[in-house]
Tab-separated table of C-alpha atoms and ligand atoms in Angstrom:
chain	number	residue	atom	x	y	z
A	1	MET	CA	-13.732	-14.189	2.525
A	2	ALA	CA	-10.197	-13.126	1.646
A	3	LYS	CA	-9.897	-10.998	-1.476
A	4	THR	CA	-8.036	-12.390	-4.475
A	5	LEU	CA	-4.355	-11.524	-4.778
A	6	TYR	CA	-4.035	-10.207	-8.329
A	7	LEU	CA	-0.424	-10.517	-9.426
A	8	GLY	CA	1.098	-9.999	-12.823
A	9	TYR	CA	3.800	-8.160	-14.703
A	10	HIS	CA	4.458	-5.777	-17.528
A	11	LEU	CA	4.145	-7.605	-20.878
A	12	SER	CA	5.103	-6.674	-24.404
A	13	SER	CA	2.081	-5.917	-26.574
A	14	ALA	CA	4.023	-6.660	-29.798
A	15	ASN	CA	1.960	-9.791	-30.590
A	16	GLY	CA	-1.442	-8.401	-29.712
A	17	PHE	CA	-3.890	-8.681	-26.833
A	18	GLU	CA	-4.754	-12.367	-26.947
A	19	ALA	CA	-1.061	-13.322	-26.973
A	20	MET	CA	-0.542	-11.224	-23.842
A	21	GLY	CA	-3.420	-12.959	-22.108
A	22	ARG	CA	-1.998	-16.394	-22.952
A	23	GLU	CA	1.499	-15.468	-21.831
A	24	ALA	CA	0.187	-14.020	-18.559
A	25	ILE	CA	-1.757	-17.197	-17.798
A	26	SER	CA	1.283	-19.356	-18.527
A	27	ALA	CA	3.311	-17.258	-16.052
A	28	GLY	CA	0.710	-17.796	-13.318
A	29	ALA	CA	-0.488	-14.189	-13.550
A	30	ASN	CA	-4.091	-13.051	-13.030
A	31	THR	CA	-3.568	-9.442	-14.099
A	32	PHE	CA	-0.994	-7.687	-16.280
A	33	ALA	CA	0.202	-4.382	-17.665
A	34	PHE	CA	1.184	-3.314	-21.164
A	35	PHE	CA	2.222	-0.156	-22.967
A	36	THR	CA	-0.538	1.300	-25.103
A	37	ARG	CA	2.114	1.974	-27.810
A	38	ASN	CA	5.894	2.157	-28.070
A	39	PRO	CA	7.023	3.277	-24.579
A	40	ARG	CA	8.968	6.126	-26.173
A	41	GLY	CA	5.828	7.387	-27.903
A	42	GLY	CA	5.225	7.219	-31.633
A	43	LYS	CA	2.247	6.047	-33.596
A	44	ALA	CA	0.005	3.369	-32.125
A	45	LYS	CA	-0.701	0.149	-34.017
A	46	ASP	CA	-4.282	-0.297	-35.221
A	47	ILE	CA	-6.395	-2.444	-32.920
A	48	ASP	CA	-7.814	-5.699	-34.251
A	49	PRO	CA	-11.324	-5.830	-32.721
A	50	ASP	CA	-11.369	-9.651	-32.733
A	51	ASP	CA	-8.069	-9.731	-30.874
A	52	ALA	CA	-9.427	-7.308	-28.261
A	53	LYS	CA	-12.590	-9.419	-27.979
A	54	ALA	CA	-10.547	-12.571	-27.348
A	55	LEU	CA	-8.703	-10.879	-24.494
A	56	ARG	CA	-11.973	-9.489	-23.129
A	57	SER	CA	-13.386	-12.957	-22.625
A	58	MET	CA	-10.117	-14.054	-20.972
A	59	VAL	CA	-10.306	-11.036	-18.642
A	60	GLU	CA	-13.798	-12.060	-17.559
A	61	ASN	CA	-12.653	-15.566	-16.705
A	62	ALA	CA	-9.067	-15.380	-15.566
A	63	PHE	CA	-8.028	-11.821	-14.740
A	64	GLY	CA	-8.612	-8.963	-12.383
A	65	PRO	CA	-8.407	-5.434	-13.781
A	66	LEU	CA	-5.597	-4.719	-16.271
A	67	VAL	CA	-3.324	-1.708	-15.868
A	68	ALA	CA	-2.259	-0.199	-19.208
A	69	HIS	CA	0.688	2.212	-19.144
A	70	ALA	CA	0.980	5.398	-21.208
A	71	PRO	CA	4.352	6.006	-22.917
A	72	TYR	CA	6.704	7.269	-20.208
A	73	THR	CA	8.008	10.085	-22.386
A	74	LEU	CA	4.677	11.924	-22.338
A	75	ASN	CA	4.924	15.209	-20.504
A	76	PRO	CA	1.579	16.931	-19.942
A	77	CYS	CA	3.345	19.851	-18.176
A	78	SER	CA	6.304	20.447	-20.490
A	79	ASP	CA	7.389	24.028	-21.152
A	80	LYS	CA	7.142	23.252	-24.891
A	81	PRO	CA	3.638	23.575	-26.356
A	82	ASN	CA	4.304	20.874	-29.000
A	83	VAL	CA	5.303	18.367	-26.273
A	84	ARG	CA	2.120	19.134	-24.329
A	85	GLU	CA	0.128	18.806	-27.545
A	86	PHE	CA	1.674	15.391	-28.225
A	87	ALA	CA	0.678	14.225	-24.721
A	88	HIS	CA	-2.857	15.427	-25.416
A	89	ILE	CA	-3.175	13.657	-28.792
A	90	CYS	CA	-1.579	10.473	-27.498
A	91	MET	CA	-3.796	10.228	-24.413
A	92	VAL	CA	-6.994	10.931	-26.373
A	93	GLU	CA	-6.083	8.171	-28.846
A	94	ASP	CA	-5.098	5.769	-26.072
A	95	LEU	CA	-8.383	6.322	-24.242
A	96	GLU	CA	-10.283	5.584	-27.462
A	97	ARG	CA	-8.262	2.383	-27.815
A	98	MET	CA	-8.900	1.437	-24.176
A	99	GLU	CA	-12.619	1.325	-24.963
A	100	TYR	CA	-11.890	-1.970	-26.739
A	101	LEU	CA	-11.079	-3.272	-23.254
A	102	PRO	CA	-13.702	-1.554	-21.104
A	103	GLY	CA	-13.406	-1.455	-17.323
A	104	ASN	CA	-9.635	-1.346	-17.011
A	105	TYR	CA	-7.035	1.225	-15.950
A	106	TYR	CA	-4.776	3.625	-17.865
A	107	ASN	CA	-1.760	4.604	-15.775
A	108	PHE	CA	0.456	7.587	-16.600
A	109	HIS	CA	3.318	9.610	-15.144
A	110	PRO	CA	1.952	13.051	-14.201
A	111	GLY	CA	4.909	14.839	-15.812
A	112	SER	CA	7.902	17.083	-15.111
A	113	HIS	CA	7.473	20.833	-14.757
A	114	VAL	CA	11.032	21.477	-16.057
A	115	GLY	CA	11.565	24.604	-13.977
A	116	GLN	CA	8.128	26.181	-14.400
A	117	GLY	CA	7.257	25.302	-10.790
A	118	VAL	CA	5.044	22.668	-9.191
A	119	ASP	CA	1.882	24.805	-9.178
A	120	ALA	CA	2.176	25.703	-12.866
A	121	GLY	CA	2.807	22.034	-13.677
A	122	ILE	CA	-0.205	20.848	-11.702
A	123	THR	CA	-2.424	23.410	-13.449
A	124	MET	CA	-1.328	22.115	-16.876
A	125	ILE	CA	-1.916	18.485	-15.879
A	126	VAL	CA	-5.371	19.278	-14.494
A	127	ASP	CA	-6.303	21.263	-17.627
A	128	LEU	CA	-5.247	18.386	-19.860
A	129	LEU	CA	-7.208	15.844	-17.818
A	130	ASN	CA	-10.336	17.997	-17.773
A	131	ASP	CA	-10.005	18.281	-21.529
A	132	ILE	CA	-9.633	14.590	-22.339
A	133	ILE	CA	-11.741	12.706	-19.769
A	134	SER	CA	-15.218	12.035	-21.075
A	135	PRO	CA	-18.047	11.167	-18.668
A	136	SER	CA	-19.058	8.205	-20.831
A	137	GLN	CA	-15.642	6.488	-20.994
A	138	ASN	CA	-15.173	3.074	-19.378
A	139	THR	CA	-11.554	3.567	-18.298
A	140	ILE	CA	-10.202	5.034	-15.088
A	141	LEU	CA	-6.973	7.034	-15.465
A	142	LEU	CA	-4.368	6.523	-12.757
A	143	LEU	CA	-1.694	8.994	-11.681
A	144	GLU	CA	1.455	7.084	-10.772
A	145	THR	CA	3.276	7.973	-7.552
A	146	MET	CA	6.735	9.173	-8.627
A	147	SER	CA	10.176	9.207	-6.980
A	148	GLY	CA	10.479	12.999	-7.308
A	149	LYS	CA	13.611	12.871	-9.454
A	150	GLY	CA	14.405	16.066	-11.343
A	151	SER	CA	11.291	18.212	-11.564
A	152	GLU	CA	8.859	15.278	-11.539
A	153	ILE	CA	5.394	15.975	-10.182
A	154	GLY	CA	3.754	13.255	-8.094
A	155	GLY	CA	6.627	12.584	-5.695
A	156	THR	CA	4.462	13.696	-2.774
A	157	PHE	CA	0.944	12.668	-1.817
A	158	GLU	CA	0.033	16.384	-1.606
A	159	GLU	CA	0.868	16.895	-5.301
A	160	LEU	CA	-1.265	13.917	-6.307
A	161	ALA	CA	-4.108	15.205	-4.114
A	162	ALA	CA	-3.875	18.636	-5.767
A	163	ILE	CA	-4.258	17.063	-9.223
A	164	LEU	CA	-7.181	14.872	-8.131
A	165	ASP	CA	-8.768	17.903	-6.547
A	166	GLY	CA	-8.735	19.801	-9.847
A	167	VAL	CA	-10.161	16.991	-11.993
A	168	LYS	CA	-13.902	17.363	-12.541
A	169	GLN	CA	-14.669	13.760	-13.524
A	170	LYS	CA	-13.831	12.309	-10.085
A	171	ASP	CA	-15.052	8.804	-10.968
A	172	HIS	CA	-12.536	8.521	-13.796
A	173	ILE	CA	-9.329	9.317	-11.943
A	174	GLY	CA	-7.326	7.481	-9.273
A	175	VAL	CA	-3.791	6.623	-8.201
A	176	CYS	CA	-1.367	3.751	-8.832
A	177	MET	CA	1.241	3.369	-6.068
A	178	ASP	CA	4.695	2.200	-7.160
A	179	THR	CA	6.680	0.695	-4.253
A	180	CYS	CA	10.098	1.666	-5.678
A	181	HIS	CA	8.922	5.198	-6.411
A	182	VAL	CA	7.301	5.936	-3.037
A	183	HIS	CA	10.333	4.510	-1.214
A	184	ASP	CA	12.708	6.586	-3.338
A	185	ALA	CA	10.435	9.583	-2.711
A	186	GLY	CA	11.025	9.148	1.039
A	187	TYR	CA	7.948	7.222	2.211
A	188	ASP	CA	9.173	4.421	4.485
A	189	ILE	CA	6.947	1.534	3.395
A	190	ALA	CA	9.527	-0.952	4.737
A	191	GLY	CA	9.817	0.537	8.229
A	192	ASP	CA	6.394	2.118	8.719
A	193	LEU	CA	3.852	0.832	6.192
A	194	ASP	CA	0.860	1.660	8.402
A	195	GLY	CA	2.131	5.203	8.846
A	196	VAL	CA	2.592	5.692	5.089
A	197	LEU	CA	-0.848	4.281	4.271
A	198	ASP	CA	-2.418	6.451	7.000
A	199	ALA	CA	-0.765	9.511	5.454
A	200	PHE	CA	-1.958	8.484	1.992
A	201	ASP	CA	-5.481	8.016	3.327
A	202	ARG	CA	-5.472	11.399	5.049
A	203	ILE	CA	-4.035	13.324	2.080
A	204	VAL	CA	-5.340	11.457	-1.000
A	205	GLY	CA	-7.844	8.874	0.270
A	206	LEU	CA	-7.341	5.101	0.092
A	207	ASP	CA	-10.534	4.866	-1.971
A	208	LYS	CA	-8.591	6.577	-4.793
A	209	LEU	CA	-5.886	3.891	-4.806
A	210	LYS	CA	-6.715	1.464	-7.635
A	211	ALA	CA	-3.489	-0.359	-8.573
A	212	LEU	CA	0.024	-1.136	-7.332
A	213	HIS	CA	3.393	-1.388	-9.092
A	214	ILE	CA	5.542	-3.872	-7.202
A	215	ASN	CA	9.295	-3.257	-7.474
A	216	ASP	CA	12.287	-3.452	-5.193
A	217	SER	CA	14.623	-0.424	-5.327
A	218	LYS	CA	18.330	-0.136	-6.087
A	219	ASN	CA	18.605	2.986	-3.952
A	220	PRO	CA	18.074	4.088	-0.336
A	221	LEU	CA	14.958	5.678	1.144
A	222	GLY	CA	14.463	9.230	-0.098
A	223	SER	CA	17.127	8.988	-2.823
A	224	HIS	CA	14.783	10.364	-5.564
A	225	LYS	CA	16.357	7.981	-8.064
A	226	ASP	CA	13.808	5.475	-9.541
A	227	ARG	CA	15.858	2.400	-10.409
A	228	HIS	CA	13.907	-0.845	-10.050
A	229	ALA	CA	15.448	-4.023	-8.588
A	230	CYS	CA	14.160	-7.608	-8.595
A	231	ILE	CA	12.055	-8.592	-5.584
A	232	GLY	CA	14.317	-9.304	-2.596
A	233	GLU	CA	17.429	-7.921	-4.279
A	234	GLY	CA	17.021	-4.280	-3.357
A	235	THR	CA	16.768	-1.914	-0.414
A	236	LEU	CA	13.111	-2.798	0.271
A	237	GLY	CA	13.548	-6.576	0.518
A	238	LEU	CA	11.124	-9.494	0.223
A	239	ASP	CA	9.573	-9.012	3.676
A	240	ALA	CA	8.645	-5.382	3.082
A	241	ILE	CA	7.146	-6.220	-0.307
A	242	GLY	CA	5.370	-9.323	1.010
A	243	ARG	CA	3.809	-7.293	3.821
A	244	PHE	CA	2.849	-4.560	1.348
A	245	ILE	CA	0.915	-6.768	-1.071
A	246	ASN	CA	-0.806	-8.538	1.833
A	247	HIS	CA	-1.769	-5.391	3.739
A	248	PRO	CA	-5.535	-5.435	4.396
A	249	ALA	CA	-5.923	-1.837	3.140
A	250	LEU	CA	-4.534	-2.895	-0.259
A	251	ALA	CA	-6.387	-6.195	-0.628
A	252	GLY	CA	-7.867	-6.886	-4.058
A	253	LEU	CA	-5.824	-4.252	-5.954
A	254	PRO	CA	-3.940	-5.437	-9.077
A	255	CYS	CA	-0.202	-5.834	-8.297
A	256	ILE	CA	2.063	-5.342	-11.330
A	257	LEU	CA	5.738	-6.329	-11.298
A	258	GLU	CA	8.014	-3.981	-13.265
A	259	THR	CA	11.232	-5.651	-12.180
A	260	PRO	CA	14.194	-6.238	-14.527
A	261	ASN	CA	13.235	-9.806	-15.526
A	262	ASP	CA	12.584	-12.154	-18.430
A	263	PHE	CA	9.561	-14.494	-18.614
A	264	GLU	CA	11.105	-17.107	-16.277
A	265	GLY	CA	12.089	-14.409	-13.805
A	266	TYR	CA	8.559	-13.008	-13.653
A	267	LYS	CA	7.108	-16.481	-13.268
A	268	ARG	CA	9.464	-17.087	-10.313
A	269	GLU	CA	8.637	-13.754	-8.679
A	270	ILE	CA	4.898	-14.423	-9.003
A	271	GLN	CA	5.388	-17.818	-7.299
A	272	LEU	CA	7.605	-16.254	-4.626
A	273	LEU	CA	5.047	-13.564	-3.789
A	274	ARG	CA	2.056	-15.922	-3.880
A	275	ALA	CA	3.873	-18.195	-1.436
A	276	TYR	CA	4.792	-15.324	0.879
A	277	ASP	CA	3.152	-15.793	4.249
A	278	ALA	CA	2.471	-12.410	5.799
A	279	GLY	CA	1.414	-14.033	9.104
B	301	LIG	FE1	5.462	3.967	-14.665
B	302	LIG	FE1	5.814	2.025	-12.032
B	303	LIG	ZN1	10.035	3.498	-12.110
C-alpha cells in the first residue's frame, strides 16, 4: 500500500496548539510545523496542558508527525560563551515543552562557527547535544540541512554525518532535508535526485532522514544563499519538487512548506502538490 503523503506548512503558534491543529486541517494539511517560541529567541510562553492535550488527540486522528522548529537565531557553536549558553538553556526548555506533544520532531539549525573552523564548530554542537539529550525523552531532534551561507555548518552531508557520529543517543537524532537549502548548497535535486539521495544514503544514511522542508529557491544551484520561493516560482520548479515529495525513498516523511505565503497561498500549494502526478 502506498504511504500517506504528509503535507503541511509552518504555522504561527500565537493562539496555542489546538488553534494550530484546526487551522492546519482547514488548509488541507495533515502535518505542520511551528516555532517553539519567538523565532528570534526570547522567553517561551507557558504551556496550557489542556491545549496540548487537545492537539494530541487531533494528532492521533488527523496528522502525521509534527516538526517543531527551534528559534533560528540559536547558535550552539558561537564564539561567545553567553550565546552558546542561551542555545543550551533554550533547547533544554524546548525539549521539556515538547514532552507535552510526545513522539514528534524538534528541528534546529546546527549553527555557524563564525571563523572558529568547521571542526571546532562540530565539536561544540556535539557537546551540546550530548549534554541535553536524555535517553527517556520522547522527541527526536533533527539537524536541518543548510545552504552553507557564511560559516554555517550543515551545508554538506559530511558535516551532518560528523555531528550524528558524535551524538551518543543515536535514537534521538536525525536529519530534516530542506529542498531550498540543499539546492543552494550545491546538491542538484532537480537534475539528479537519485544521485543526491544515493550520496545522502552513503554519507548520512536514509534511515536518519525524518522530515522534509519543501521550498522553491530564488537562487541558482550552489549559490549558498537560502532565500525561499513559492512552489513553481523558483529555480527548482514544480516538477523537481513534485518528483522530490513522491520519491519512493522519501515516502511517508512529513513535508513542511516554508514558502512566502499567507493561509490561502499555503492551501493552494498543498492542493497543487497533492494533485501532482509523479508518473
Ligand atoms: Fe529552518
Ligand atoms: Fe527549512
Ligand atoms: Zn531557509
